[in-house]
């Protein structure tokens, strides 16, 4: 009986891991299934562009998987039962259960409302393709009506900055404001902060600093200072959260629901479960938790792949670097900031800005898309046979 590997999520981490496993493991011994709610690969790093009105590539997952032998299940994950080694899914036909011997959990993250009233009912976000298209439709309606519409972006992290600048550049007829809880660009170097402010001034973005949002209503945002900010479209970018599925499954998770893993991305509580991407609470080589990011998805995905292949084939497991090197921030299509950090995750004094930074960011996005669309490129063609297939079958028989 084949060893069943199930990958939950086909984002940057899940798609890479599934494709690499398919290339490195013998199909005579393994059966790989990817479960994803959407039929296409979502370039999450570019969803703010989609919301602003631009078109971005969305390769069909079926096309990505066709040459790999991977089974694609278009369904929404509703539960994981590690004791029974099954995943419950829901789809148009009603769903069902998928059994597994090895599970790779890579369901990513979504916008976090932080318990602020009205966010779920009235705010927009760019954490998924449907959400970005919903915001795009709203921006279209504002652009068509008489008079300028107002867009309020809450949150001055990387997503908030990129969303505000992209909307302001793509839709100059709209009034865009960016709400920051503290100083705008506080984690950046002094030079990068100045560059960011100049970009906001150039694009006509109103920056509102040291403001705490207490509630979101249909046409305004209420602040802790007792003020109200008018808004025709409130975009919520004040952080991200992971699905509660991992926590409810009994896997050991952090307070915010991320799966606690060891150095090889293996769950510390359930050894046949691995995690990668935003869902994994992984410690970097600097001793700090890796941030939720595409780069972290790459590192954790590579490490999880090496660990799964190594353990199933009886080979030594190499350690993949777990680094946090810096941030690449787009400020519209022709400007950007590349801010590197030191070993303590603090911004280095120098930065790269302007068109050069924008080109670097565009190159990274293009490379990420190509790598995901060609998951087996450059890997050795030798497929490894498993050393643990009989054990896996026996365990299922005993269960």
mmCIF file of C-alpha atoms in Angstrom:
data_model
loop_
_atom_site.group_PDB
_atom_site.id
_atom_site.type_symbol
_atom_site.label_atom_id
_atom_site.label_comp_id
_atom_site.label_asym_id
_atom_site.label_seq_id
_atom_site.Cartn_x
_atom_site.Cartn_y
_atom_site.Cartn_z
ATOM 1 C CA UNK A 1 0.000 0.000 0.000
ATOM 2 C CA UNK A 2 1.311 3.450 -0.919
ATOM 3 C CA UNK A 3 2.325 6.012 1.671
ATOM 4 C CA UNK A 4 -0.287 8.784 1.556
ATOM 5 C CA UNK A 5 1.019 12.342 1.740
ATOM 6 C CA UNK A 6 -1.605 15.079 2.002
ATOM 7 C CA UNK A 7 -0.687 18.746 1.595
ATOM 8 C CA UNK A 8 -3.184 21.276 2.943
ATOM 9 C CA UNK A 9 -2.961 24.560 1.055
ATOM 10 C CA UNK A 10 -1.367 25.415 -2.293
ATOM 11 C CA UNK A 11 0.163 28.775 -1.518
ATOM 12 C CA UNK A 12 3.860 29.582 -1.740
ATOM 13 C CA UNK A 13 4.754 26.891 0.822
ATOM 14 C CA UNK A 14 2.279 24.131 -0.019
ATOM 15 C CA UNK A 15 2.671 24.235 -3.796
ATOM 16 C CA UNK A 16 6.457 24.110 -3.544
ATOM 17 C CA UNK A 17 6.518 21.234 -1.054
ATOM 18 C CA UNK A 18 4.032 19.131 -3.015
ATOM 19 C CA UNK A 19 5.879 19.561 -6.300
ATOM 20 C CA UNK A 20 9.281 18.856 -4.795
ATOM 21 C CA UNK A 21 8.062 15.726 -3.008
ATOM 22 C CA UNK A 22 6.556 14.476 -6.273
ATOM 23 C CA UNK A 23 9.920 14.854 -7.982
ATOM 24 C CA UNK A 24 11.986 13.262 -5.241
ATOM 25 C CA UNK A 25 9.793 10.346 -4.130
ATOM 26 C CA UNK A 26 8.901 7.312 -6.202
ATOM 27 C CA UNK A 27 5.237 7.225 -7.323
ATOM 28 C CA UNK A 28 5.381 3.469 -6.815
ATOM 29 C CA UNK A 29 5.637 4.106 -3.081
ATOM 30 C CA UNK A 30 3.803 7.402 -2.530
ATOM 31 C CA UNK A 31 0.500 9.076 -3.305
ATOM 32 C CA UNK A 32 0.487 12.871 -2.982
ATOM 33 C CA UNK A 33 -2.739 14.865 -2.695
ATOM 34 C CA UNK A 34 -3.008 18.648 -2.505
ATOM 35 C CA UNK A 35 -6.140 20.171 -0.990
ATOM 36 C CA UNK A 36 -6.913 23.786 -1.886
ATOM 37 C CA UNK A 37 -10.096 25.843 -1.847
ATOM 38 C CA UNK A 38 -9.288 27.813 -4.998
ATOM 39 C CA UNK A 39 -8.540 26.335 -8.458
ATOM 40 C CA UNK A 40 -5.677 28.719 -9.160
ATOM 41 C CA UNK A 41 -2.434 29.719 -7.526
ATOM 42 C CA UNK A 42 -2.840 33.026 -5.707
ATOM 43 C CA UNK A 43 0.043 35.483 -5.791
ATOM 44 C CA UNK A 44 -0.724 36.821 -2.366
ATOM 45 C CA UNK A 45 2.170 39.276 -2.514
ATOM 46 C CA UNK A 46 0.406 41.017 -5.388
ATOM 47 C CA UNK A 47 -3.188 41.043 -4.173
ATOM 48 C CA UNK A 48 -2.972 44.754 -3.397
ATOM 49 C CA UNK A 49 -2.305 45.261 -7.109
ATOM 50 C CA UNK A 50 -5.352 43.177 -8.009
ATOM 51 C CA UNK A 51 -7.487 45.254 -5.637
ATOM 52 C CA UNK A 52 -6.154 48.483 -7.152
ATOM 53 C CA UNK A 53 -7.391 47.407 -10.579
ATOM 54 C CA UNK A 54 -4.439 45.639 -12.165
ATOM 55 C CA UNK A 55 -4.391 42.153 -13.656
ATOM 56 C CA UNK A 56 -2.063 39.567 -12.135
ATOM 57 C CA UNK A 57 -1.270 36.058 -13.251
ATOM 58 C CA UNK A 58 -3.120 33.188 -11.605
ATOM 59 C CA UNK A 59 -1.871 29.835 -12.946
ATOM 60 C CA UNK A 60 -4.357 26.973 -12.750
ATOM 61 C CA UNK A 61 -3.257 24.455 -10.118
ATOM 62 C CA UNK A 62 -4.408 21.633 -12.375
ATOM 63 C CA UNK A 63 -1.878 22.804 -14.969
ATOM 64 C CA UNK A 64 0.858 23.054 -12.332
ATOM 65 C CA UNK A 65 0.150 19.523 -11.082
ATOM 66 C CA UNK A 66 -0.379 17.843 -14.445
ATOM 67 C CA UNK A 67 3.248 16.792 -14.978
ATOM 68 C CA UNK A 68 3.896 15.839 -11.354
ATOM 69 C CA UNK A 69 1.411 13.054 -10.694
ATOM 70 C CA UNK A 70 -0.064 15.048 -7.805
ATOM 71 C CA UNK A 71 -3.759 14.629 -7.100
ATOM 72 C CA UNK A 72 -5.583 17.943 -6.705
ATOM 73 C CA UNK A 73 -8.659 18.119 -4.476
ATOM 74 C CA UNK A 74 -10.522 21.419 -4.774
ATOM 75 C CA UNK A 75 -12.153 21.683 -1.379
ATOM 76 C CA UNK A 76 -12.126 23.650 1.840
ATOM 77 C CA UNK A 77 -10.458 22.054 4.855
ATOM 78 C CA UNK A 78 -12.882 21.963 7.783
ATOM 79 C CA UNK A 79 -11.046 19.809 10.339
ATOM 80 C CA UNK A 80 -7.983 17.690 11.011
ATOM 81 C CA UNK A 81 -8.065 14.587 13.206
ATOM 82 C CA UNK A 82 -4.456 13.580 13.993
ATOM 83 C CA UNK A 83 -5.572 10.615 16.084
ATOM 84 C CA UNK A 84 -7.386 9.031 13.133
ATOM 85 C CA UNK A 85 -5.055 10.595 10.560
ATOM 86 C CA UNK A 86 -7.865 12.061 8.497
ATOM 87 C CA UNK A 87 -8.722 15.487 7.099
ATOM 88 C CA UNK A 88 -12.330 16.586 6.716
ATOM 89 C CA UNK A 89 -13.106 18.676 3.631
ATOM 90 C CA UNK A 90 -16.147 20.412 2.154
ATOM 91 C CA UNK A 91 -16.816 20.942 -1.552
ATOM 92 C CA UNK A 92 -19.708 21.289 -4.004
ATOM 93 C CA UNK A 93 -20.471 17.571 -3.671
ATOM 94 C CA UNK A 94 -20.674 17.728 0.095
ATOM 95 C CA UNK A 95 -17.092 16.817 0.947
ATOM 96 C CA UNK A 96 -15.804 13.902 2.951
ATOM 97 C CA UNK A 97 -12.590 12.691 4.557
ATOM 98 C CA UNK A 98 -9.061 12.113 3.298
ATOM 99 C CA UNK A 99 -6.746 9.717 5.090
ATOM 100 C CA UNK A 100 -3.024 10.414 5.363
ATOM 101 C CA UNK A 101 0.199 8.901 6.630
ATOM 102 C CA UNK A 102 2.142 12.170 6.430
ATOM 103 C CA UNK A 103 0.456 15.580 6.565
ATOM 104 C CA UNK A 104 1.911 18.919 5.493
ATOM 105 C CA UNK A 105 -0.174 21.742 6.986
ATOM 106 C CA UNK A 106 0.216 24.974 4.998
ATOM 107 C CA UNK A 107 -3.142 26.747 5.209
ATOM 108 C CA UNK A 108 -1.549 30.169 5.551
ATOM 109 C CA UNK A 109 -3.203 33.141 7.226
ATOM 110 C CA UNK A 110 -5.984 35.668 6.834
ATOM 111 C CA UNK A 111 -6.725 39.202 7.987
ATOM 112 C CA UNK A 112 -7.039 39.518 11.764
ATOM 113 C CA UNK A 113 -9.805 41.784 13.070
ATOM 114 C CA UNK A 114 -8.072 42.082 16.471
ATOM 115 C CA UNK A 115 -11.482 41.993 18.118
ATOM 116 C CA UNK A 116 -12.352 45.447 16.771
ATOM 117 C CA UNK A 117 -16.131 45.791 16.331
ATOM 118 C CA UNK A 118 -17.344 46.240 12.782
ATOM 119 C CA UNK A 119 -14.256 44.969 10.959
ATOM 120 C CA UNK A 120 -15.907 41.757 9.768
ATOM 121 C CA UNK A 121 -19.072 43.570 8.667
ATOM 122 C CA UNK A 122 -17.719 46.753 7.110
ATOM 123 C CA UNK A 123 -13.997 46.503 6.324
ATOM 124 C CA UNK A 124 -12.237 45.188 3.220
ATOM 125 C CA UNK A 125 -8.912 43.349 3.093
ATOM 126 C CA UNK A 126 -6.407 41.906 0.625
ATOM 127 C CA UNK A 127 -5.564 38.581 2.284
ATOM 128 C CA UNK A 128 -7.273 36.436 -0.375
ATOM 129 C CA UNK A 129 -8.221 36.698 -4.031
ATOM 130 C CA UNK A 130 -11.996 36.937 -3.349
ATOM 131 C CA UNK A 131 -11.352 39.650 -0.749
ATOM 132 C CA UNK A 132 -9.146 41.631 -3.130
ATOM 133 C CA UNK A 133 -11.760 41.406 -5.892
ATOM 134 C CA UNK A 134 -14.442 42.568 -3.456
ATOM 135 C CA UNK A 135 -12.347 45.645 -2.635
ATOM 136 C CA UNK A 136 -11.681 46.203 -6.326
ATOM 137 C CA UNK A 137 -15.409 46.246 -7.043
ATOM 138 C CA UNK A 138 -15.917 48.823 -4.296
ATOM 139 C CA UNK A 139 -13.104 51.017 -5.630
ATOM 140 C CA UNK A 140 -14.605 50.784 -9.118
ATOM 141 C CA UNK A 141 -17.921 52.036 -7.808
ATOM 142 C CA UNK A 142 -16.234 54.949 -6.018
ATOM 143 C CA UNK A 143 -14.294 55.889 -9.147
ATOM 144 C CA UNK A 144 -17.498 55.995 -11.212
ATOM 145 C CA UNK A 145 -19.514 58.228 -8.965
ATOM 146 C CA UNK A 146 -19.433 62.039 -8.906
ATOM 147 C CA UNK A 147 -16.925 63.568 -6.499
ATOM 148 C CA UNK A 148 -13.891 61.991 -4.867
ATOM 149 C CA UNK A 149 -14.328 58.877 -2.779
ATOM 150 C CA UNK A 150 -12.315 58.350 0.379
ATOM 151 C CA UNK A 151 -10.273 55.229 1.127
ATOM 152 C CA UNK A 152 -8.922 54.626 4.615
ATOM 153 C CA UNK A 153 -6.197 52.002 5.015
ATOM 154 C CA UNK A 154 -5.848 50.899 8.645
ATOM 155 C CA UNK A 155 -2.460 49.446 9.506
ATOM 156 C CA UNK A 156 1.024 50.639 8.559
ATOM 157 C CA UNK A 157 2.751 47.296 8.220
ATOM 158 C CA UNK A 158 4.096 46.201 4.853
ATOM 159 C CA UNK A 159 0.657 45.217 3.555
ATOM 160 C CA UNK A 160 -0.891 48.529 4.589
ATOM 161 C CA UNK A 161 1.893 50.585 3.026
ATOM 162 C CA UNK A 162 1.804 48.651 -0.233
ATOM 163 C CA UNK A 163 -1.999 48.766 -0.418
ATOM 164 C CA UNK A 164 -2.250 52.497 0.247
ATOM 165 C CA UNK A 165 0.460 53.440 -2.250
ATOM 166 C CA UNK A 166 -0.880 51.098 -4.934
ATOM 167 C CA UNK A 167 -4.428 52.451 -4.681
ATOM 168 C CA UNK A 168 -3.224 56.048 -4.618
ATOM 169 C CA UNK A 169 -1.101 55.551 -7.730
ATOM 170 C CA UNK A 170 -3.635 53.479 -9.701
ATOM 171 C CA UNK A 171 -6.668 55.570 -8.756
ATOM 172 C CA UNK A 172 -5.549 59.203 -8.399
ATOM 173 C CA UNK A 173 -9.163 60.380 -8.263
ATOM 174 C CA UNK A 174 -9.653 58.780 -4.857
ATOM 175 C CA UNK A 175 -8.579 60.325 -1.550
ATOM 176 C CA UNK A 176 -6.346 57.843 0.300
ATOM 177 C CA UNK A 177 -5.368 58.003 3.974
ATOM 178 C CA UNK A 178 -3.097 55.638 5.912
ATOM 179 C CA UNK A 179 -3.717 55.121 9.628
ATOM 180 C CA UNK A 180 -0.639 54.187 11.684
ATOM 181 C CA UNK A 181 -0.790 53.035 15.292
ATOM 182 C CA UNK A 182 2.639 54.589 15.934
ATOM 183 C CA UNK A 183 5.192 56.345 13.766
ATOM 184 C CA UNK A 184 4.936 55.557 10.065
ATOM 185 C CA UNK A 185 7.598 53.027 9.053
ATOM 186 C CA UNK A 186 8.963 52.734 12.582
ATOM 187 C CA UNK A 187 10.877 49.449 11.928
ATOM 188 C CA UNK A 188 12.731 51.010 8.964
ATOM 189 C CA UNK A 189 15.998 52.921 8.999
ATOM 190 C CA UNK A 190 15.876 56.716 9.184
ATOM 191 C CA UNK A 191 16.636 57.060 5.483
ATOM 192 C CA UNK A 192 13.972 54.547 4.478
ATOM 193 C CA UNK A 193 11.397 56.288 6.675
ATOM 194 C CA UNK A 194 12.149 59.575 4.952
ATOM 195 C CA UNK A 195 11.846 57.886 1.561
ATOM 196 C CA UNK A 196 8.476 56.437 2.564
ATOM 197 C CA UNK A 197 7.173 59.831 3.650
ATOM 198 C CA UNK A 198 8.269 61.409 0.386
ATOM 199 C CA UNK A 199 6.465 58.668 -1.517
ATOM 200 C CA UNK A 200 3.272 59.283 0.453
ATOM 201 C CA UNK A 201 3.520 63.015 -0.203
ATOM 202 C CA UNK A 202 4.125 62.411 -3.915
ATOM 203 C CA UNK A 203 1.078 60.153 -4.159
ATOM 204 C CA UNK A 204 -1.132 62.473 -2.109
ATOM 205 C CA UNK A 205 -1.612 60.012 0.758
ATOM 206 C CA UNK A 206 -2.665 61.523 4.075
ATOM 207 C CA UNK A 207 -0.698 59.879 6.897
ATOM 208 C CA UNK A 208 -2.419 59.727 10.293
ATOM 209 C CA UNK A 209 -0.038 58.589 13.034
ATOM 210 C CA UNK A 210 -0.443 57.472 16.663
ATOM 211 C CA UNK A 211 -4.083 56.534 16.163
ATOM 212 C CA UNK A 212 -5.823 53.517 17.661
ATOM 213 C CA UNK A 213 -8.988 52.348 15.905
ATOM 214 C CA UNK A 214 -11.791 51.228 18.209
ATOM 215 C CA UNK A 215 -14.590 50.447 15.745
ATOM 216 C CA UNK A 216 -15.375 50.350 12.037
ATOM 217 C CA UNK A 217 -18.712 51.508 10.676
ATOM 218 C CA UNK A 218 -20.097 51.590 7.149
ATOM 219 C CA UNK A 219 -18.981 55.150 6.414
ATOM 220 C CA UNK A 220 -16.486 55.996 9.154
ATOM 221 C CA UNK A 221 -13.876 54.697 11.581
ATOM 222 C CA UNK A 222 -14.060 55.516 15.297
ATOM 223 C CA UNK A 223 -10.782 56.188 17.081
ATOM 224 C CA UNK A 224 -9.725 55.915 20.708
ATOM 225 C CA UNK A 225 -9.093 59.649 20.817
ATOM 226 C CA UNK A 226 -12.811 60.265 20.327
ATOM 227 C CA UNK A 227 -12.454 61.287 16.709
ATOM 228 C CA UNK A 228 -14.249 59.836 13.715
ATOM 229 C CA UNK A 229 -12.639 59.445 10.290
ATOM 230 C CA UNK A 230 -14.902 59.439 7.250
ATOM 231 C CA UNK A 231 -14.371 56.502 4.896
ATOM 232 C CA UNK A 232 -16.168 55.220 1.824
ATOM 233 C CA UNK A 233 -13.965 52.116 1.854
ATOM 234 C CA UNK A 234 -12.037 50.991 4.929
ATOM 235 C CA UNK A 235 -9.208 48.551 4.167
ATOM 236 C CA UNK A 236 -8.100 46.531 7.182
ATOM 237 C CA UNK A 237 -4.419 45.539 7.155
ATOM 238 C CA UNK A 238 -3.731 45.572 10.897
ATOM 239 C CA UNK A 239 -2.183 42.129 11.136
ATOM 240 C CA UNK A 240 -2.873 38.525 10.178
ATOM 241 C CA UNK A 241 -4.170 35.432 11.944
ATOM 242 C CA UNK A 242 -4.106 31.719 11.174
ATOM 243 C CA UNK A 243 -7.023 29.333 10.863
ATOM 244 C CA UNK A 244 -8.335 27.846 14.141
ATOM 245 C CA UNK A 245 -8.299 24.367 12.578
ATOM 246 C CA UNK A 246 -4.849 23.458 13.931
ATOM 247 C CA UNK A 247 -5.748 24.482 17.480
ATOM 248 C CA UNK A 248 -9.059 22.621 17.424
ATOM 249 C CA UNK A 249 -7.364 19.480 16.094
ATOM 250 C CA UNK A 250 -5.302 18.949 19.228
ATOM 251 C CA UNK A 251 -1.958 19.826 17.654
ATOM 252 C CA UNK A 252 0.331 21.802 19.949
ATOM 253 C CA UNK A 253 0.010 25.435 18.922
ATOM 254 C CA UNK A 254 1.028 28.848 20.170
ATOM 255 C CA UNK A 255 -1.380 31.259 21.793
ATOM 256 C CA UNK A 256 -2.305 32.628 18.379
ATOM 257 C CA UNK A 257 -2.822 29.193 16.816
ATOM 258 C CA UNK A 258 0.431 28.600 14.910
ATOM 259 C CA UNK A 259 1.718 25.025 14.953
ATOM 260 C CA UNK A 260 4.766 24.537 17.181
ATOM 261 C CA UNK A 261 7.439 22.704 15.179
ATOM 262 C CA UNK A 262 10.978 21.498 15.740
ATOM 263 C CA UNK A 263 13.990 22.457 13.617
ATOM 264 C CA UNK A 264 12.775 20.176 10.803
ATOM 265 C CA UNK A 265 9.250 21.682 10.702
ATOM 266 C CA UNK A 266 7.784 18.594 12.364
ATOM 267 C CA UNK A 267 4.984 19.062 14.872
ATOM 268 C CA UNK A 268 6.318 18.641 18.398
ATOM 269 C CA UNK A 269 3.122 16.869 19.423
ATOM 270 C CA UNK A 270 2.314 14.738 16.351
ATOM 271 C CA UNK A 271 5.359 13.374 14.474
ATOM 272 C CA UNK A 272 3.497 12.556 11.252
ATOM 273 C CA UNK A 273 2.411 16.201 10.852
ATOM 274 C CA UNK A 274 4.621 18.937 9.398
ATOM 275 C CA UNK A 275 3.876 22.636 8.989
ATOM 276 C CA UNK A 276 5.212 25.327 6.671
ATOM 277 C CA UNK A 277 4.507 28.953 5.861
ATOM 278 C CA UNK A 278 2.443 31.245 8.076
ATOM 279 C CA UNK A 279 0.889 28.265 9.885
ATOM 280 C CA UNK A 280 4.238 27.200 11.365
ATOM 281 C CA UNK A 281 5.796 28.696 14.472
ATOM 282 C CA UNK A 282 9.394 28.248 13.397
ATOM 283 C CA UNK A 283 12.470 29.647 15.099
ATOM 284 C CA UNK A 284 15.016 31.255 12.809
ATOM 285 C CA UNK A 285 18.769 30.901 12.995
ATOM 286 C CA UNK A 286 18.847 34.174 14.962
ATOM 287 C CA UNK A 287 16.756 32.595 17.731
ATOM 288 C CA UNK A 288 13.660 34.629 16.874
ATOM 289 C CA UNK A 289 10.381 33.376 15.401
ATOM 290 C CA UNK A 290 10.270 33.746 11.634
ATOM 291 C CA UNK A 291 7.736 36.379 10.547
ATOM 292 C CA UNK A 292 4.737 35.555 8.392
ATOM 293 C CA UNK A 293 6.140 36.160 4.913
ATOM 294 C CA UNK A 294 6.779 34.635 1.502
ATOM 295 C CA UNK A 295 10.467 34.271 2.391
ATOM 296 C CA UNK A 296 9.583 32.311 5.531
ATOM 297 C CA UNK A 297 7.296 30.109 3.441
ATOM 298 C CA UNK A 298 10.260 29.308 1.222
ATOM 299 C CA UNK A 299 12.621 28.430 4.060
ATOM 300 C CA UNK A 300 10.106 26.392 6.059
ATOM 301 C CA UNK A 301 8.866 24.667 2.913
ATOM 302 C CA UNK A 302 12.375 23.600 1.901
ATOM 303 C CA UNK A 303 13.115 22.334 5.403
ATOM 304 C CA UNK A 304 9.845 20.399 5.642
ATOM 305 C CA UNK A 305 10.511 18.812 2.246
ATOM 306 C CA UNK A 306 14.013 17.708 3.230
ATOM 307 C CA UNK A 307 12.724 16.279 6.510
ATOM 308 C CA UNK A 308 9.873 14.324 4.929
ATOM 309 C CA UNK A 309 12.107 12.872 2.210
ATOM 310 C CA UNK A 310 14.873 12.089 4.685
ATOM 311 C CA UNK A 311 12.679 10.319 7.196
ATOM 312 C CA UNK A 312 10.699 8.343 4.639
ATOM 313 C CA UNK A 313 13.785 7.170 2.745
ATOM 314 C CA UNK A 314 16.054 6.653 5.735
ATOM 315 C CA UNK A 315 18.501 9.373 4.759
ATOM 316 C CA UNK A 316 20.172 12.150 6.724
ATOM 317 C CA UNK A 317 18.092 15.318 7.070
ATOM 318 C CA UNK A 318 20.019 18.494 6.166
ATOM 319 C CA UNK A 319 19.296 21.778 7.905
ATOM 320 C CA UNK A 320 17.956 24.522 5.651
ATOM 321 C CA UNK A 321 18.946 28.072 6.545
ATOM 322 C CA UNK A 322 16.261 29.859 8.534
ATOM 323 C CA UNK A 323 17.051 33.505 7.873
ATOM 324 C CA UNK A 324 15.230 36.812 8.045
ATOM 325 C CA UNK A 325 17.192 39.094 5.769
ATOM 326 C CA UNK A 326 14.933 42.092 5.280
ATOM 327 C CA UNK A 327 11.840 43.576 3.671
ATOM 328 C CA UNK A 328 11.015 44.456 0.084
ATOM 329 C CA UNK A 329 8.282 47.094 -0.036
ATOM 330 C CA UNK A 330 6.606 48.260 -3.221
ATOM 331 C CA UNK A 331 5.409 51.874 -3.336
ATOM 332 C CA UNK A 332 3.374 51.655 -6.503
ATOM 333 C CA UNK A 333 4.857 50.348 -9.758
ATOM 334 C CA UNK A 334 7.864 52.678 -10.033
ATOM 335 C CA UNK A 335 9.094 53.068 -6.480
ATOM 336 C CA UNK A 336 10.037 50.853 -3.584
ATOM 337 C CA UNK A 337 12.206 50.236 -0.543
ATOM 338 C CA UNK A 338 14.629 47.390 0.081
ATOM 339 C CA UNK A 339 15.473 47.366 3.790
ATOM 340 C CA UNK A 340 17.937 44.766 5.040
ATOM 341 C CA UNK A 341 18.136 43.787 8.712
ATOM 342 C CA UNK A 342 20.913 42.550 10.985
ATOM 343 C CA UNK A 343 21.118 39.371 13.044
ATOM 344 C CA UNK A 344 18.835 40.881 15.663
ATOM 345 C CA UNK A 345 16.195 41.696 13.029
ATOM 346 C CA UNK A 346 16.916 45.418 13.369
ATOM 347 C CA UNK A 347 17.051 47.641 10.295
ATOM 348 C CA UNK A 348 20.520 48.304 8.933
ATOM 349 C CA UNK A 349 21.386 52.005 8.440
ATOM 350 C CA UNK A 350 21.427 51.810 4.642
ATOM 351 C CA UNK A 351 18.605 50.956 2.263
ATOM 352 C CA UNK A 352 17.851 50.808 -1.458
ATOM 353 C CA UNK A 353 15.007 52.986 -2.726
ATOM 354 C CA UNK A 354 13.333 54.189 -5.892
ATOM 355 C CA UNK A 355 13.130 52.387 -9.225
ATOM 356 C CA UNK A 356 15.990 50.026 -8.390
ATOM 357 C CA UNK A 357 14.130 48.716 -5.342
ATOM 358 C CA UNK A 358 10.939 48.435 -7.401
ATOM 359 C CA UNK A 359 12.767 46.347 -10.019
ATOM 360 C CA UNK A 360 14.240 44.089 -7.331
ATOM 361 C CA UNK A 361 10.788 43.525 -5.829
ATOM 362 C CA UNK A 362 9.312 42.806 -9.263
ATOM 363 C CA UNK A 363 12.093 40.311 -9.909
ATOM 364 C CA UNK A 364 11.431 38.530 -6.618
ATOM 365 C CA UNK A 365 7.724 38.268 -7.403
ATOM 366 C CA UNK A 366 8.426 36.954 -10.894
ATOM 367 C CA UNK A 367 10.865 34.382 -9.546
ATOM 368 C CA UNK A 368 8.399 33.265 -6.859
ATOM 369 C CA UNK A 369 5.666 32.753 -9.441
ATOM 370 C CA UNK A 370 7.935 30.866 -11.848
ATOM 371 C CA UNK A 371 9.292 28.628 -9.089
ATOM 372 C CA UNK A 372 5.786 27.762 -7.907
ATOM 373 C CA UNK A 373 4.579 27.120 -11.465
ATOM 374 C CA UNK A 374 7.596 24.855 -12.142
ATOM 375 C CA UNK A 375 8.021 23.072 -8.785
ATOM 376 C CA UNK A 376 10.237 20.293 -10.102
ATOM 377 C CA UNK A 377 12.677 22.350 -12.192
ATOM 378 C CA UNK A 378 16.340 21.759 -11.409
ATOM 379 C CA UNK A 379 15.751 18.878 -9.017
ATOM 380 C CA UNK A 380 17.462 15.514 -9.487
ATOM 381 C CA UNK A 381 15.450 13.099 -11.609
ATOM 382 C CA UNK A 382 16.256 10.154 -9.358
ATOM 383 C CA UNK A 383 13.140 9.276 -7.382
ATOM 384 C CA UNK A 384 13.784 7.746 -3.992
ATOM 385 C CA UNK A 385 12.022 4.609 -2.811
ATOM 386 C CA UNK A 386 10.602 4.669 0.687
ATOM 387 C CA UNK A 387 12.028 2.706 3.547
ATOM 388 C CA UNK A 388 8.899 2.940 5.717
ATOM 389 C CA UNK A 389 6.028 1.905 3.442
ATOM 390 C CA UNK A 390 5.442 -1.423 5.257
ATOM 391 C CA UNK A 391 5.374 0.350 8.625
ATOM 392 C CA UNK A 392 2.833 2.895 7.420
ATOM 393 C CA UNK A 393 0.552 0.169 6.093
ATOM 394 C CA UNK A 394 0.895 -1.783 9.328
ATOM 395 C CA UNK A 395 0.005 1.229 11.411
ATOM 396 C CA UNK A 396 -3.191 1.709 9.401
ATOM 397 C CA UNK A 397 -4.031 -1.964 9.821
ATOM 398 C CA UNK A 398 -3.569 -1.779 13.598
ATOM 399 C CA UNK A 399 -5.655 1.421 13.759
#
